[in-house]
Amino acid sequence: MTVRVFDQLPDGRDVHLVEVGEAPGPVLRLLTLGATVHDLEVTGGDGVRRHVALGHASSAAYLASGDYIGGTIGRYANRIRDGHLPLPDGDHALGTHDRGHHLHGGPDGFDRRLWDLLDHDDRSARFGLRSPDGDQGFPGALDVEVTFTATDTAIEIAFAATTDRTTVVNLTQHAYLNLAGRDAGTIDGHLLRVPAGHYTPVDAEGIPTGDHAPVDGTPFDLREPRRLGPVVRTDHPQLRDARGIDHNLVVDAPIEADGLRTMAVLTAPATRTELEIRSDQPGLQVYTGNFLDGARPAVGGGLYRQGDGIALEPQLFPDTPHHPTWPSALLAPGERYTARHQWVVRAAD
């Protein structure tokens, strides 16, 4: 177990780096800034150790970035139309910064906060954050925890939250993955499988246009593994505005005995490395790094550009407050929000 000072914020507070796990299994390096996945090191199917999560070289670069690289996202992952939050006690105006809409917790989301390191050991680290009443426009004080655990074959992430006033909560992890290595270029050669028969069409600003639609005959049909390069270059109206995939897929794989189900399987044939995403959430936001534009430095040097990593984010559906028939994001006093993710690493066939 390693804990050390990573650097300082502009106000002088220390940002710490926390390392959990042990080779040859996955080793995870986390920052107290944003409860951020700064680095994920795994053994590929070819026997080579690689860093497979994108990261920035400094806290300043994380704060300057608009890409949410590695951050823990909240209070509400994804978009809420016009920053308008209807709740039983009335309407609330949320912070907006994405074409007039609320995205990933607002202009000052959880990925930009300095979290407390509550406890840790060689295998796990638990972070905590208190979000006050009115934070980014959300009602209620929210107490949040996220625990990262490294096993011999997987990374497990557990979220929990409680509130003193009815609010909405939708937490996720925004790691960008490249199983060929964080400095290997694009993920065009990766294969992606997502067991989802429907996806959520969006307008030009990323807001759902209505109900979910069948994936049949679209680039969102990932029920069998497909190479990402040809998929994101498909001439399809949903891909043009987003410059690739930035969409929610409605996962219909069965829940297994441990309460989780397969959300996605990402494979890098070149390194024979496979990562399975499992979760208890109903949706998976697939984002193919469409707006990585070379504006921010990579942790190992160089600049991240379009398609250099993919974010696979289990979560509730986007804009659920305006879609009452979808799984609810409401959290009331006395209730406990929980969500679980698992990243299973193995050799590809």
XYZ file of C-alpha atoms in Angstrom:
349
model
C 0.000 0.000 0.000
C 1.409 3.367 -1.036
C 0.117 6.824 -0.148
C 2.141 9.868 -1.147
C 1.671 13.510 -2.023
C 1.003 13.850 -5.748
C 1.077 17.661 -5.905
C -0.835 20.676 -4.577
C -3.977 22.550 -5.543
C -3.749 26.307 -6.197
C -4.900 26.956 -2.603
C -2.020 24.866 -1.229
C -3.964 21.754 -0.220
C -2.174 18.478 -0.883
C -3.496 16.018 -3.449
C -2.534 12.466 -2.508
C -1.916 9.444 -4.730
C -3.077 6.093 -3.365
C -1.944 2.765 -4.822
C -3.814 -0.508 -4.290
C -3.280 -3.990 -5.711
C -0.272 -6.110 -6.494
C 1.297 -7.474 -9.686
C 0.709 -9.710 -11.570
C -2.876 -8.653 -10.791
C -4.247 -5.192 -11.526
C -2.664 -2.235 -9.738
C -4.786 0.891 -9.392
C -3.441 4.377 -8.656
C -5.999 6.886 -7.414
C -5.989 10.582 -6.602
C -7.871 12.273 -3.774
C -8.684 14.982 -6.344
C -11.924 13.745 -7.865
C -11.491 10.221 -6.436
C -9.796 9.870 -9.806
C -8.470 6.738 -11.502
C -5.053 8.125 -12.391
C -3.528 4.858 -13.594
C -4.516 1.225 -14.079
C -1.733 -1.266 -14.661
C -2.581 -4.787 -15.839
C -0.866 -7.846 -17.264
C -1.889 -8.403 -20.875
C -2.672 -11.764 -22.390
C 0.754 -11.520 -24.013
C 2.372 -11.387 -20.552
C 3.379 -7.710 -20.772
C 2.499 -5.214 -18.011
C 0.842 -2.059 -19.381
C -0.739 1.169 -18.153
C -4.211 1.067 -19.706
C -6.057 4.081 -18.208
C -5.549 7.581 -19.555
C -4.451 10.234 -17.081
C -3.082 13.757 -16.764
C 0.338 14.665 -15.445
C -0.799 17.138 -12.756
C -3.768 18.285 -10.723
C -3.701 21.546 -12.684
C -4.174 19.592 -15.920
C -7.095 17.635 -14.441
C -8.766 20.881 -13.317
C -8.170 22.556 -16.678
C -9.532 19.607 -18.642
C -13.145 19.265 -19.691
C -12.790 15.558 -20.456
C -13.496 14.114 -16.976
C -10.542 11.765 -17.384
C -10.668 9.162 -14.614
C -13.029 11.183 -12.414
C -15.751 9.968 -10.072
C -18.860 11.647 -11.475
C -21.741 13.129 -9.450
C -24.193 14.152 -8.265
C -25.722 13.227 -11.589
C -23.749 11.492 -14.314
C -24.756 12.397 -17.870
C -27.159 15.192 -18.869
C -30.257 16.835 -17.440
C -32.089 18.956 -20.005
C -31.832 22.732 -19.504
C -30.597 22.163 -15.951
C -34.266 21.746 -15.020
C -34.799 19.328 -12.134
C -38.466 18.591 -11.289
C -38.877 17.055 -7.837
C -41.892 16.413 -5.592
C -41.164 19.644 -3.682
C -40.996 21.736 -6.863
C -38.569 22.656 -9.617
C -34.857 23.268 -9.088
C -32.383 25.052 -11.368
C -29.091 23.192 -11.712
C -25.748 24.527 -12.841
C -25.329 24.338 -16.629
C -22.166 24.329 -18.705
C -22.808 22.029 -21.674
C -24.762 23.933 -24.345
C -27.212 25.116 -21.702
C -27.644 21.703 -20.085
C -26.456 20.093 -16.870
C -23.675 17.548 -17.406
C -21.822 15.275 -14.965
C -22.695 17.184 -11.805
C -22.386 20.723 -13.126
C -19.567 23.238 -13.560
C -18.040 22.119 -10.243
C -18.833 18.419 -10.114
C -17.447 15.755 -7.809
C -14.543 15.085 -10.201
C -13.181 18.551 -9.276
C -13.445 18.143 -5.484
C -10.791 17.096 -3.008
C -12.141 13.928 -1.399
C -11.184 12.606 2.036
C -9.255 9.339 2.159
C -11.305 7.596 4.862
C -9.377 4.347 5.109
C -7.125 2.104 3.048
C -5.044 -1.042 3.017
C -3.015 -2.972 0.453
C -6.146 -3.936 -1.501
C -8.636 -1.116 -1.082
C -9.160 2.601 -0.570
C -12.341 4.339 0.579
C -12.993 8.012 -0.213
C -15.664 10.304 1.217
C -17.198 13.629 0.202
C -19.916 15.845 1.668
C -21.921 17.830 -0.859
C -23.872 20.609 0.907
C -27.504 21.530 0.375
C -27.807 23.598 -2.816
C -24.537 22.351 -4.284
C -24.733 23.004 -8.060
C -28.458 23.602 -7.490
C -29.244 20.157 -6.052
C -31.380 20.082 -2.913
C -30.238 18.286 0.215
C -26.887 17.634 1.833
C -25.424 14.466 0.335
C -22.810 12.242 1.972
C -21.001 10.140 -0.612
C -18.491 7.298 -0.396
C -16.679 5.360 -3.109
C -14.528 2.317 -2.403
C -12.025 0.871 -4.864
C -10.837 -2.711 -4.281
C -8.191 -4.598 -6.237
C -8.420 -8.400 -6.341
C -6.110 -10.797 -8.166
C -8.178 -10.432 -11.354
C -10.427 -7.382 -11.045
C -11.088 -3.867 -9.828
C -14.300 -3.453 -7.849
C -15.937 -0.059 -7.281
C -18.731 0.483 -4.759
C -20.664 3.751 -4.464
C -22.939 4.788 -1.584
C -24.806 7.980 -0.687
C -27.357 9.304 1.793
C -29.283 12.573 1.869
C -31.261 14.705 4.328
C -33.695 15.923 1.649
C -35.163 14.288 -1.442
C -32.770 14.706 -4.356
C -31.417 12.744 -7.322
C -28.212 10.689 -7.425
C -26.489 8.951 -10.332
C -22.811 8.183 -9.740
C -20.289 6.577 -12.081
C -16.612 6.271 -12.922
C -15.268 8.034 -16.031
C -12.030 6.136 -16.677
C -10.808 6.133 -20.275
C -9.374 2.764 -21.296
C -6.905 1.707 -23.962
C -5.920 -1.936 -23.513
C -2.991 -1.547 -25.888
C -1.510 1.035 -23.492
C -2.333 4.622 -22.598
C 0.220 5.912 -25.128
C -0.586 3.425 -27.916
C -2.761 5.690 -30.073
C -6.411 5.121 -30.902
C -8.737 2.346 -29.795
C -9.826 1.796 -33.423
C -8.538 -1.772 -33.379
C -10.332 -2.721 -30.151
C -13.395 -4.941 -30.252
C -16.449 -3.989 -28.198
C -19.431 -6.120 -27.245
C -22.412 -4.683 -25.349
C -25.433 -6.940 -24.690
C -28.046 -4.266 -25.359
C -31.045 -4.472 -27.676
C -31.913 -0.768 -27.373
C -30.112 2.555 -27.235
C -31.217 6.100 -26.371
C -31.369 8.447 -29.391
C -30.329 12.025 -28.601
C -30.587 15.409 -30.276
C -27.642 17.484 -31.473
C -26.978 18.574 -27.862
C -26.928 15.067 -26.406
C -30.421 15.194 -24.867
C -32.729 12.162 -25.251
C -35.368 12.768 -27.903
C -37.895 10.317 -26.493
C -37.882 6.650 -25.604
C -35.239 4.052 -26.386
C -34.925 2.624 -29.893
C -33.906 -0.817 -31.204
C -30.240 -1.178 -32.114
C -31.047 -3.346 -35.143
C -29.403 -2.011 -38.294
C -27.539 0.760 -36.447
C -23.911 1.222 -35.320
C -25.198 0.683 -31.769
C -25.786 -3.013 -32.430
C -22.835 -4.315 -30.440
C -24.417 -7.589 -29.378
C -21.575 -9.321 -31.194
C -17.995 -7.974 -30.916
C -17.340 -5.207 -33.446
C -14.154 -3.345 -34.290
C -14.510 0.221 -33.087
C -12.796 2.012 -35.973
C -15.392 1.077 -38.612
C -18.241 1.516 -36.118
C -17.464 5.144 -35.221
C -16.929 6.000 -38.900
C -20.371 4.740 -39.923
C -22.458 7.349 -41.726
C -25.330 7.573 -39.264
C -27.113 10.761 -38.116
C -26.679 9.871 -34.440
C -22.894 9.658 -34.884
C -22.434 12.854 -36.891
C -23.264 15.357 -34.151
C -21.491 13.322 -31.461
C -18.434 12.684 -33.717
C -18.688 9.028 -32.728
C -20.544 7.164 -30.005
C -21.653 9.139 -26.958
C -24.845 7.274 -26.169
C -26.647 5.268 -23.525
C -27.215 1.593 -24.272
C -29.974 -0.262 -22.429
C -28.270 -3.416 -21.224
C -30.467 -6.503 -21.106
C -27.998 -9.161 -19.929
C -29.354 -11.095 -16.932
C -28.389 -10.246 -13.377
C -26.124 -12.983 -12.012
C -25.916 -14.492 -8.519
C -23.633 -11.735 -7.212
C -26.102 -9.023 -8.240
C -24.074 -7.874 -11.244
C -24.339 -8.484 -14.967
C -22.106 -8.082 -17.987
C -22.348 -4.551 -19.368
C -19.539 -4.701 -21.924
C -16.503 -6.668 -23.018
C -13.611 -4.665 -24.481
C -10.828 -6.574 -26.249
C -7.455 -5.495 -27.655
C -6.444 -8.261 -30.092
C -2.936 -6.786 -30.473
C -2.133 -7.397 -26.799
C -4.565 -10.290 -26.244
C -6.075 -8.320 -23.356
C -9.757 -8.323 -22.429
C -11.675 -6.286 -19.868
C -15.229 -7.122 -18.868
C -17.339 -4.373 -17.306
C -19.967 -5.692 -14.861
C -22.468 -3.652 -12.866
C -25.914 -3.531 -11.270
C -26.938 -0.445 -13.267
C -29.470 -0.481 -16.161
C -27.543 1.629 -18.662
C -24.063 1.947 -20.108
C -22.874 5.241 -21.539
C -20.401 4.428 -24.308
C -18.128 7.348 -25.171
C -15.417 6.834 -27.775
C -13.275 9.832 -26.795
C -14.763 11.955 -29.565
C -13.734 15.337 -28.156
C -10.199 14.555 -27.022
C -8.551 17.317 -29.018
C -4.887 17.432 -28.041
C -5.434 20.362 -25.694
C -4.234 18.631 -22.514
C -1.008 16.756 -21.725
C -1.011 13.012 -21.210
C 0.460 11.579 -18.016
C 3.352 9.942 -19.861
C 4.025 12.827 -22.229
C 2.413 13.830 -25.494
C -1.224 14.818 -25.986
C -4.450 12.840 -26.043
C -6.362 13.042 -29.311
C -9.680 11.836 -30.619
C -10.274 8.148 -29.990
C -7.212 7.557 -27.793
C -9.429 5.962 -25.141
C -12.974 4.768 -24.521
C -15.131 5.444 -21.462
C -17.619 2.730 -20.528
C -19.810 4.178 -17.778
C -22.496 2.080 -16.055
C -25.226 4.409 -14.781
C -28.892 5.306 -14.762
C -30.225 6.648 -18.035
C -29.562 10.271 -19.075
C -32.165 12.909 -18.203
C -34.260 10.507 -16.111
C -35.994 13.370 -14.198
C -37.872 14.113 -17.451
C -38.700 10.456 -18.158
C -40.788 9.127 -15.248
C -41.161 5.636 -16.750
C -37.393 5.047 -16.667
C -35.567 3.745 -13.564
C -35.720 6.528 -11.005
C -32.750 8.506 -9.681
C -34.693 9.787 -6.659
C -33.109 9.398 -3.215
C -35.089 10.277 -0.091
C -33.999 10.750 3.536
C -33.609 7.395 5.248
C -32.735 5.652 1.973
C -29.272 4.627 0.834
C -28.103 4.894 -2.756
C -25.735 2.136 -3.853
C -24.141 1.147 -7.151
C -21.457 -1.398 -7.965
C -19.032 -1.758 -10.862
C -16.451 -4.432 -11.584
C -13.650 -4.445 -14.153
C -12.492 -8.006 -14.788
C -9.136 -8.370 -16.572
C -8.202 -11.541 -18.424
C -6.300 -12.872 -21.412
C -8.235 -12.772 -24.680
C -8.610 -15.961 -26.706
